[in-house]
């Protein structure tokens, strides 16, 4: 069997992470082995979007160089995650009449229906945005729900569909792909960060029962809600673990680096009242989970997720986070563990590596009905960039 290599790049506001993984054969269902990892402090980003591309490229090269050294491989192509406040989701519905004379539904009908649904997205929800995932939530044929969510081969007259579209800001995606290109790596395809993280932190049974994945980054909290093994909603809030650091610094009137050290449980010479410290952290965490609760109410899923909320990202390492989440959301809550096949040999210290490793899983996996499909948009993006540059050439 031939060996396959995949590289995942997660460009976060706090850190850039790179994972190099190896799979064997197209039918291999085991988790791929990690050949090497690399990370670097992230500079030049704010809330997940690029504000200084030169700094981002420099940090990317540092992380890639470390991953190449650890894996012994030259990295030339990779899968890239897209996150930050630029991510959004929108649900759209549409219908078409079955085109064939014998009323049998084929792929042409499905493609036409998806195009209709895309056109039905509200103008304000798609302006300056690029669709990166299209997830059919349900089909109806002549008013009846299609079981199995695959109407191809069935017969009827009117086909309807509800689709979840996950989008990101187009200019942010342009800048991100350009930065990775400038760092010497070709982007194969892009995936929304929470979708990548879900591949290695959530089980199929959790997604079927209903659960929420809360990725707590440095400056953003990304919430992805799953039900019936499909993502139902995605929301990004402009608040993260950095806000906790700021609260600690203000509460104790100490420097930010000392407050960060205190937050993650480091030993410090600073004497502080433990109760006040816990109250500061709990108050900010409650604010975060109240945003989550409000969104769950908005989509009709509050207190209705049997598999509860699973927390990932660097901010999920705070000691009291599980208890605060349980109390605020009235749901089961736990910190995510990255599924690598053998927990005792996992190369990851915490769940902050879930996005980069999830990208490798996605890149190595064969297409199946349970996977999250992304739209092949990298070539389109690059063509637009080239067209833009050419207008200035003699």
Short mmCIF file of C-alpha atoms in Angstrom, two decimals:
data_model
loop_
_atom_site.label_atom_id
_atom_site.label_comp_id
_atom_site.label_asym_id
_atom_site.label_seq_id
_atom_site.Cartn_x
_atom_site.Cartn_y
_atom_site.Cartn_z
CA UNK A 1 0.00 0.00 0.00
CA UNK A 2 1.21 3.48 -0.85
CA UNK A 3 1.80 5.95 1.93
CA UNK A 4 -0.01 9.27 1.86
CA UNK A 5 1.13 12.47 3.55
CA UNK A 6 -1.07 15.40 4.50
CA UNK A 7 -0.18 18.72 6.11
CA UNK A 8 -2.60 20.90 8.07
CA UNK A 9 -1.98 24.59 8.79
CA UNK A 10 -4.00 26.39 11.47
CA UNK A 11 -3.37 30.15 11.50
CA UNK A 12 -4.71 31.36 14.83
CA UNK A 13 -4.52 34.74 16.51
CA UNK A 14 -2.30 33.40 19.33
CA UNK A 15 -0.35 30.66 17.58
CA UNK A 16 0.23 29.13 14.16
CA UNK A 17 0.21 25.34 14.25
CA UNK A 18 1.36 22.89 11.59
CA UNK A 19 0.84 19.11 11.65
CA UNK A 20 2.37 16.58 9.25
CA UNK A 21 0.57 13.21 9.26
CA UNK A 22 0.85 9.95 7.37
CA UNK A 23 -1.89 7.57 6.27
CA UNK A 24 -1.61 4.22 4.52
CA UNK A 25 -3.86 3.36 1.58
CA UNK A 26 -7.16 4.96 0.60
CA UNK A 27 -9.23 2.47 2.62
CA UNK A 28 -7.38 2.95 5.89
CA UNK A 29 -9.85 4.06 8.57
CA UNK A 30 -7.35 4.37 11.43
CA UNK A 31 -6.21 7.75 12.65
CA UNK A 32 -3.06 8.76 10.77
CA UNK A 33 0.25 8.82 12.58
CA UNK A 34 1.79 12.21 13.27
CA UNK A 35 5.23 12.57 11.70
CA UNK A 36 5.95 16.04 13.01
CA UNK A 37 4.52 19.28 14.33
CA UNK A 38 5.53 22.90 14.31
CA UNK A 39 4.28 26.03 16.03
CA UNK A 40 5.14 29.70 16.28
CA UNK A 41 3.79 32.72 18.05
CA UNK A 42 1.24 34.38 15.81
CA UNK A 43 1.77 38.03 14.93
CA UNK A 44 -0.03 40.28 12.50
CA UNK A 45 -3.57 39.03 13.20
CA UNK A 46 -6.54 40.45 15.05
CA UNK A 47 -9.68 38.42 15.80
CA UNK A 48 -8.46 35.88 13.25
CA UNK A 49 -7.98 38.21 10.28
CA UNK A 50 -4.71 39.53 8.86
CA UNK A 51 -3.66 43.11 9.61
CA UNK A 52 0.06 42.72 8.78
CA UNK A 53 0.86 40.11 6.13
CA UNK A 54 4.65 40.46 6.52
CA UNK A 55 4.48 39.37 10.17
CA UNK A 56 2.11 36.51 9.33
CA UNK A 57 4.41 35.17 6.59
CA UNK A 58 7.41 35.32 8.93
CA UNK A 59 5.56 33.37 11.63
CA UNK A 60 4.29 30.86 9.07
CA UNK A 61 7.84 30.17 7.91
CA UNK A 62 8.97 29.58 11.50
CA UNK A 63 6.18 27.06 12.15
CA UNK A 64 6.71 25.32 8.80
CA UNK A 65 10.46 25.11 9.33
CA UNK A 66 9.94 23.49 12.73
CA UNK A 67 7.45 20.98 11.28
CA UNK A 68 9.86 20.14 8.43
CA UNK A 69 12.70 19.57 10.89
CA UNK A 70 10.58 17.36 13.15
CA UNK A 71 9.08 15.31 10.31
CA UNK A 72 12.13 15.14 8.06
CA UNK A 73 9.97 16.16 5.10
CA UNK A 74 9.86 19.20 2.85
CA UNK A 75 6.41 20.85 3.00
CA UNK A 76 5.22 22.14 -0.37
CA UNK A 77 1.42 21.62 -0.22
CA UNK A 78 -1.05 21.82 2.66
CA UNK A 79 -4.66 22.09 3.74
CA UNK A 80 -5.55 25.39 5.40
CA UNK A 81 -8.12 26.31 8.04
CA UNK A 82 -10.19 29.50 7.98
CA UNK A 83 -11.47 30.94 11.26
CA UNK A 84 -12.02 34.16 13.12
CA UNK A 85 -14.92 36.59 13.15
CA UNK A 86 -15.12 36.43 9.35
CA UNK A 87 -16.88 33.05 9.56
CA UNK A 88 -20.67 32.96 9.34
CA UNK A 89 -23.43 30.55 8.39
CA UNK A 90 -26.74 30.96 6.61
CA UNK A 91 -29.60 28.54 5.95
CA UNK A 92 -31.41 28.73 2.63
CA UNK A 93 -34.22 26.75 1.03
CA UNK A 94 -35.22 26.22 -2.58
CA UNK A 95 -37.22 23.97 -4.90
CA UNK A 96 -37.14 22.73 -8.50
CA UNK A 97 -39.35 20.59 -10.71
CA UNK A 98 -37.82 17.24 -11.63
CA UNK A 99 -36.54 17.53 -15.21
CA UNK A 100 -36.65 13.96 -16.57
CA UNK A 101 -39.67 12.65 -18.40
CA UNK A 102 -39.82 9.53 -16.23
CA UNK A 103 -39.72 11.77 -13.07
CA UNK A 104 -36.53 10.12 -11.77
CA UNK A 105 -34.18 12.43 -9.88
CA UNK A 106 -30.58 12.56 -11.07
CA UNK A 107 -27.44 14.54 -10.18
CA UNK A 108 -28.41 17.33 -12.58
CA UNK A 109 -31.56 17.98 -10.55
CA UNK A 110 -29.52 18.03 -7.32
CA UNK A 111 -26.97 20.49 -8.77
CA UNK A 112 -29.72 22.75 -10.10
CA UNK A 113 -31.49 22.69 -6.72
CA UNK A 114 -28.29 23.62 -4.88
CA UNK A 115 -27.79 26.56 -7.27
CA UNK A 116 -31.34 27.73 -6.55
CA UNK A 117 -30.71 27.52 -2.78
CA UNK A 118 -27.50 29.51 -3.17
CA UNK A 119 -29.36 32.26 -5.04
CA UNK A 120 -31.93 32.38 -2.24
CA UNK A 121 -29.32 33.35 0.38
CA UNK A 122 -30.21 36.88 1.62
CA UNK A 123 -28.07 39.51 -0.09
CA UNK A 124 -26.78 40.83 3.23
CA UNK A 125 -25.56 37.37 4.25
CA UNK A 126 -23.50 36.77 1.10
CA UNK A 127 -22.17 40.24 0.19
CA UNK A 128 -18.33 40.19 0.02
CA UNK A 129 -18.34 36.58 1.21
CA UNK A 130 -17.20 33.26 -0.24
CA UNK A 131 -19.02 29.98 0.35
CA UNK A 132 -16.59 27.37 1.68
CA UNK A 133 -19.05 24.63 2.75
CA UNK A 134 -22.49 23.63 1.51
CA UNK A 135 -24.22 21.09 3.75
CA UNK A 136 -27.66 19.75 2.66
CA UNK A 137 -29.74 19.47 5.84
CA UNK A 138 -32.84 17.86 4.38
CA UNK A 139 -34.61 17.05 1.13
CA UNK A 140 -38.35 16.85 0.51
CA UNK A 141 -39.96 15.17 -2.47
CA UNK A 142 -43.54 16.22 -3.19
CA UNK A 143 -43.78 17.54 0.36
CA UNK A 144 -42.48 14.39 2.06
CA UNK A 145 -39.15 14.16 3.87
CA UNK A 146 -36.54 12.05 2.04
CA UNK A 147 -35.08 9.53 4.49
CA UNK A 148 -31.33 9.04 4.21
CA UNK A 149 -30.99 12.54 2.74
CA UNK A 150 -30.23 11.17 -0.77
CA UNK A 151 -33.06 11.62 -3.29
CA UNK A 152 -31.10 10.41 -6.37
CA UNK A 153 -33.00 7.58 -8.05
CA UNK A 154 -36.35 8.42 -6.46
CA UNK A 155 -39.32 9.50 -8.56
CA UNK A 156 -41.48 12.55 -8.03
CA UNK A 157 -42.38 15.98 -9.35
CA UNK A 158 -41.18 18.68 -6.95
CA UNK A 159 -37.86 18.48 -5.08
CA UNK A 160 -37.09 20.82 -2.16
CA UNK A 161 -33.93 21.27 -0.10
CA UNK A 162 -32.66 23.13 2.95
CA UNK A 163 -28.91 23.85 2.91
CA UNK A 164 -26.49 25.24 5.48
CA UNK A 165 -23.94 27.51 3.80
CA UNK A 166 -20.76 28.33 5.74
CA UNK A 167 -19.08 31.46 4.44
CA UNK A 168 -16.09 33.66 5.18
CA UNK A 169 -15.03 37.15 4.18
CA UNK A 170 -13.60 36.93 0.68
CA UNK A 171 -10.79 39.44 1.16
CA UNK A 172 -9.68 37.68 4.35
CA UNK A 173 -9.53 34.38 2.49
CA UNK A 174 -7.52 36.04 -0.30
CA UNK A 175 -5.02 37.43 2.21
CA UNK A 176 -4.70 34.13 4.06
CA UNK A 177 -4.02 32.09 0.92
CA UNK A 178 -1.57 34.71 -0.34
CA UNK A 179 0.34 34.61 2.96
CA UNK A 180 0.69 30.82 2.83
CA UNK A 181 1.77 31.02 -0.83
CA UNK A 182 4.38 33.63 0.06
CA UNK A 183 5.67 31.30 2.78
CA UNK A 184 6.39 28.76 0.02
CA UNK A 185 3.43 26.40 0.42
CA UNK A 186 0.64 25.72 -2.07
CA UNK A 187 -2.86 25.60 -0.54
CA UNK A 188 -4.74 22.49 -1.72
CA UNK A 189 -8.07 23.48 -0.18
CA UNK A 190 -9.54 25.33 2.78
CA UNK A 191 -11.86 24.26 5.58
CA UNK A 192 -13.66 26.14 8.35
CA UNK A 193 -11.77 25.70 11.62
CA UNK A 194 -14.66 24.26 13.68
CA UNK A 195 -15.43 21.71 10.96
CA UNK A 196 -11.80 20.54 11.01
CA UNK A 197 -11.72 20.37 14.82
CA UNK A 198 -14.93 18.34 14.91
CA UNK A 199 -13.30 15.53 12.92
CA UNK A 200 -10.95 14.67 15.78
CA UNK A 201 -12.84 15.82 18.89
CA UNK A 202 -16.42 14.63 18.31
CA UNK A 203 -17.63 11.08 17.74
CA UNK A 204 -20.32 10.17 15.24
CA UNK A 205 -22.68 9.23 18.09
CA UNK A 206 -22.26 12.69 19.65
CA UNK A 207 -23.03 14.40 16.34
CA UNK A 208 -26.10 12.22 15.83
CA UNK A 209 -27.47 12.81 19.34
CA UNK A 210 -26.79 16.54 19.24
CA UNK A 211 -23.87 18.51 20.63
CA UNK A 212 -22.09 21.85 20.45
CA UNK A 213 -18.38 22.35 19.83
CA UNK A 214 -17.07 25.54 21.43
CA UNK A 215 -13.60 26.51 20.24
CA UNK A 216 -12.23 29.10 22.65
CA UNK A 217 -9.36 30.93 21.00
CA UNK A 218 -7.37 33.94 22.08
CA UNK A 219 -9.82 36.53 20.73
CA UNK A 220 -12.79 34.56 19.42
CA UNK A 221 -15.23 31.90 20.57
CA UNK A 222 -16.49 29.78 17.69
CA UNK A 223 -19.61 27.69 18.21
CA UNK A 224 -20.63 24.85 15.89
CA UNK A 225 -23.86 22.96 16.64
CA UNK A 226 -24.35 19.41 15.34
CA UNK A 227 -27.47 17.25 15.14
CA UNK A 228 -28.31 14.11 13.13
CA UNK A 229 -24.61 13.94 12.19
CA UNK A 230 -24.72 17.32 10.41
CA UNK A 231 -23.61 20.82 11.34
CA UNK A 232 -26.76 22.89 11.95
CA UNK A 233 -25.32 26.26 12.83
CA UNK A 234 -22.04 28.15 13.15
CA UNK A 235 -21.50 31.37 15.06
CA UNK A 236 -18.38 33.34 16.01
CA UNK A 237 -18.26 35.71 19.00
CA UNK A 238 -15.50 38.38 19.35
CA UNK A 239 -14.45 37.26 22.83
CA UNK A 240 -11.79 34.80 23.94
CA UNK A 241 -9.23 33.82 26.54
CA UNK A 242 -7.34 37.11 26.11
CA UNK A 243 -10.32 38.84 27.72
CA UNK A 244 -9.78 36.70 30.82
CA UNK A 245 -6.11 37.72 30.89
CA UNK A 246 -7.12 41.38 30.64
CA UNK A 247 -9.64 40.99 33.48
CA UNK A 248 -6.98 39.41 35.72
CA UNK A 249 -4.52 42.21 34.91
CA UNK A 250 -7.11 44.85 35.78
CA UNK A 251 -8.38 43.04 38.85
CA UNK A 252 -4.93 42.62 40.42
CA UNK A 253 -3.23 45.60 38.72
CA UNK A 254 -0.43 43.44 37.31
CA UNK A 255 1.32 43.21 33.92
CA UNK A 256 -0.38 41.30 31.10
CA UNK A 257 2.36 38.66 30.83
CA UNK A 258 2.11 37.98 34.57
CA UNK A 259 -1.69 37.81 34.30
CA UNK A 260 -1.40 35.28 31.46
CA UNK A 261 1.03 33.20 33.52
CA UNK A 262 -1.38 33.30 36.44
CA UNK A 263 -4.35 32.32 34.23
CA UNK A 264 -2.72 29.12 32.95
CA UNK A 265 -1.76 28.01 36.44
CA UNK A 266 1.91 28.95 36.43
CA UNK A 267 3.90 29.47 39.60
CA UNK A 268 4.24 33.14 40.46
CA UNK A 269 5.79 35.17 43.28
CA UNK A 270 2.71 37.38 43.27
CA UNK A 271 0.50 36.76 46.32
CA UNK A 272 -3.16 36.98 45.43
CA UNK A 273 -6.47 36.07 47.10
CA UNK A 274 -7.52 32.79 45.49
CA UNK A 275 -11.24 33.52 45.83
CA UNK A 276 -10.97 36.82 43.93
CA UNK A 277 -8.94 35.11 41.19
CA UNK A 278 -11.57 32.39 40.75
CA UNK A 279 -14.39 34.96 40.76
CA UNK A 280 -12.73 36.97 37.98
CA UNK A 281 -12.32 33.91 35.77
CA UNK A 282 -15.81 32.57 36.52
CA UNK A 283 -17.45 35.92 35.73
CA UNK A 284 -15.82 36.14 32.30
CA UNK A 285 -16.53 32.48 31.48
CA UNK A 286 -20.18 33.00 32.43
CA UNK A 287 -20.33 35.95 30.02
CA UNK A 288 -18.97 33.71 27.24
CA UNK A 289 -21.37 30.85 27.89
CA UNK A 290 -24.31 33.25 28.13
CA UNK A 291 -23.53 34.18 24.51
CA UNK A 292 -23.57 30.47 23.68
CA UNK A 293 -26.87 30.03 25.56
CA UNK A 294 -28.46 32.94 23.68
CA UNK A 295 -27.48 31.43 20.33
CA UNK A 296 -28.79 27.99 21.30
CA UNK A 297 -32.12 29.62 22.23
CA UNK A 298 -32.16 31.43 18.91
CA UNK A 299 -31.87 28.16 16.94
CA UNK A 300 -34.19 26.23 19.29
CA UNK A 301 -31.49 23.98 20.78
CA UNK A 302 -31.15 25.35 24.33
CA UNK A 303 -31.04 22.48 26.86
CA UNK A 304 -31.74 20.06 23.99
CA UNK A 305 -28.28 18.68 23.19
CA UNK A 306 -27.90 15.24 24.83
CA UNK A 307 -24.17 15.08 24.07
CA UNK A 308 -23.72 18.51 25.63
CA UNK A 309 -21.01 21.02 24.87
CA UNK A 310 -17.43 20.03 24.06
CA UNK A 311 -14.78 22.71 24.52
CA UNK A 312 -11.58 22.96 22.54
CA UNK A 313 -8.89 25.55 21.80
CA UNK A 314 -6.28 27.12 24.04
CA UNK A 315 -8.90 28.76 26.26
CA UNK A 316 -10.40 25.40 27.17
CA UNK A 317 -7.47 24.63 29.47
CA UNK A 318 -8.76 26.80 32.33
CA UNK A 319 -9.32 24.59 35.36
CA UNK A 320 -12.89 25.56 36.26
CA UNK A 321 -14.30 25.76 32.74
CA UNK A 322 -16.28 22.49 32.78
CA UNK A 323 -18.19 23.38 35.95
CA UNK A 324 -18.98 26.90 34.76
CA UNK A 325 -20.23 25.57 31.41
CA UNK A 326 -22.47 22.97 33.10
CA UNK A 327 -23.97 25.57 35.43
CA UNK A 328 -24.54 28.26 32.80
CA UNK A 329 -25.79 26.05 29.96
CA UNK A 330 -27.54 23.33 31.99
CA UNK A 331 -25.89 20.77 29.70
CA UNK A 332 -23.19 18.10 30.01
CA UNK A 333 -19.81 19.74 29.40
CA UNK A 334 -16.27 18.51 29.00
CA UNK A 335 -12.93 19.60 27.57
CA UNK A 336 -12.19 17.91 24.26
CA UNK A 337 -9.59 15.20 23.85
CA UNK A 338 -8.04 14.77 20.39
CA UNK A 339 -8.79 11.29 19.05
CA UNK A 340 -5.54 9.81 17.75
CA UNK A 341 -6.32 6.09 18.06
CA UNK A 342 -4.03 5.60 21.08
CA UNK A 343 -4.40 8.26 23.84
CA UNK A 344 -1.25 7.01 25.61
CA UNK A 345 0.86 7.87 22.55
CA UNK A 346 -0.79 11.14 21.56
CA UNK A 347 1.75 13.78 20.47
CA UNK A 348 -0.63 16.59 21.49
CA UNK A 349 -0.58 18.17 24.94
CA UNK A 350 -4.02 19.76 24.60
CA UNK A 351 -6.96 20.26 22.25
CA UNK A 352 -5.52 23.43 20.68
CA UNK A 353 -3.99 21.16 18.01
CA UNK A 354 -7.38 19.78 16.95
CA UNK A 355 -7.81 22.05 13.92
CA UNK A 356 -4.41 21.31 12.35
CA UNK A 357 -4.73 17.56 12.96
CA UNK A 358 -8.34 17.57 11.75
CA UNK A 359 -7.15 19.08 8.47
CA UNK A 360 -4.79 16.12 8.05
CA UNK A 361 -7.66 13.68 8.68
CA UNK A 362 -9.72 15.50 6.07
CA UNK A 363 -6.88 15.55 3.55
CA UNK A 364 -6.14 11.83 3.96
CA UNK A 365 -9.68 10.50 4.20
CA UNK A 366 -11.53 8.98 1.28
CA UNK A 367 -14.86 10.58 0.39
CA UNK A 368 -17.73 9.17 2.38
CA UNK A 369 -21.25 10.23 3.32
CA UNK A 370 -20.22 11.29 6.80
CA UNK A 371 -17.52 13.74 5.83
CA UNK A 372 -17.86 17.50 5.60
CA UNK A 373 -17.33 18.54 2.00
CA UNK A 374 -15.66 21.84 1.14
CA UNK A 375 -16.03 23.75 -2.09
CA UNK A 376 -12.95 23.73 -4.28
CA UNK A 377 -12.36 27.47 -4.17
CA UNK A 378 -8.58 27.88 -4.00
CA UNK A 379 -8.11 27.91 -7.79
CA UNK A 380 -10.92 30.46 -8.15
CA UNK A 381 -9.31 32.68 -5.51
CA UNK A 382 -5.88 32.43 -7.17
CA UNK A 383 -7.33 33.19 -10.60
CA UNK A 384 -8.97 36.34 -9.20
CA UNK A 385 -5.69 37.45 -7.61
CA UNK A 386 -3.80 36.86 -10.89
CA UNK A 387 -6.44 38.80 -12.87
CA UNK A 388 -6.19 41.69 -10.39
CA UNK A 389 -2.37 41.80 -10.67
CA UNK A 390 -2.36 41.56 -14.49
CA UNK A 391 -4.25 44.85 -14.87
CA UNK A 392 -1.18 46.68 -13.54
CA UNK A 393 1.30 44.90 -15.83
CA UNK A 394 2.51 46.51 -19.10
#
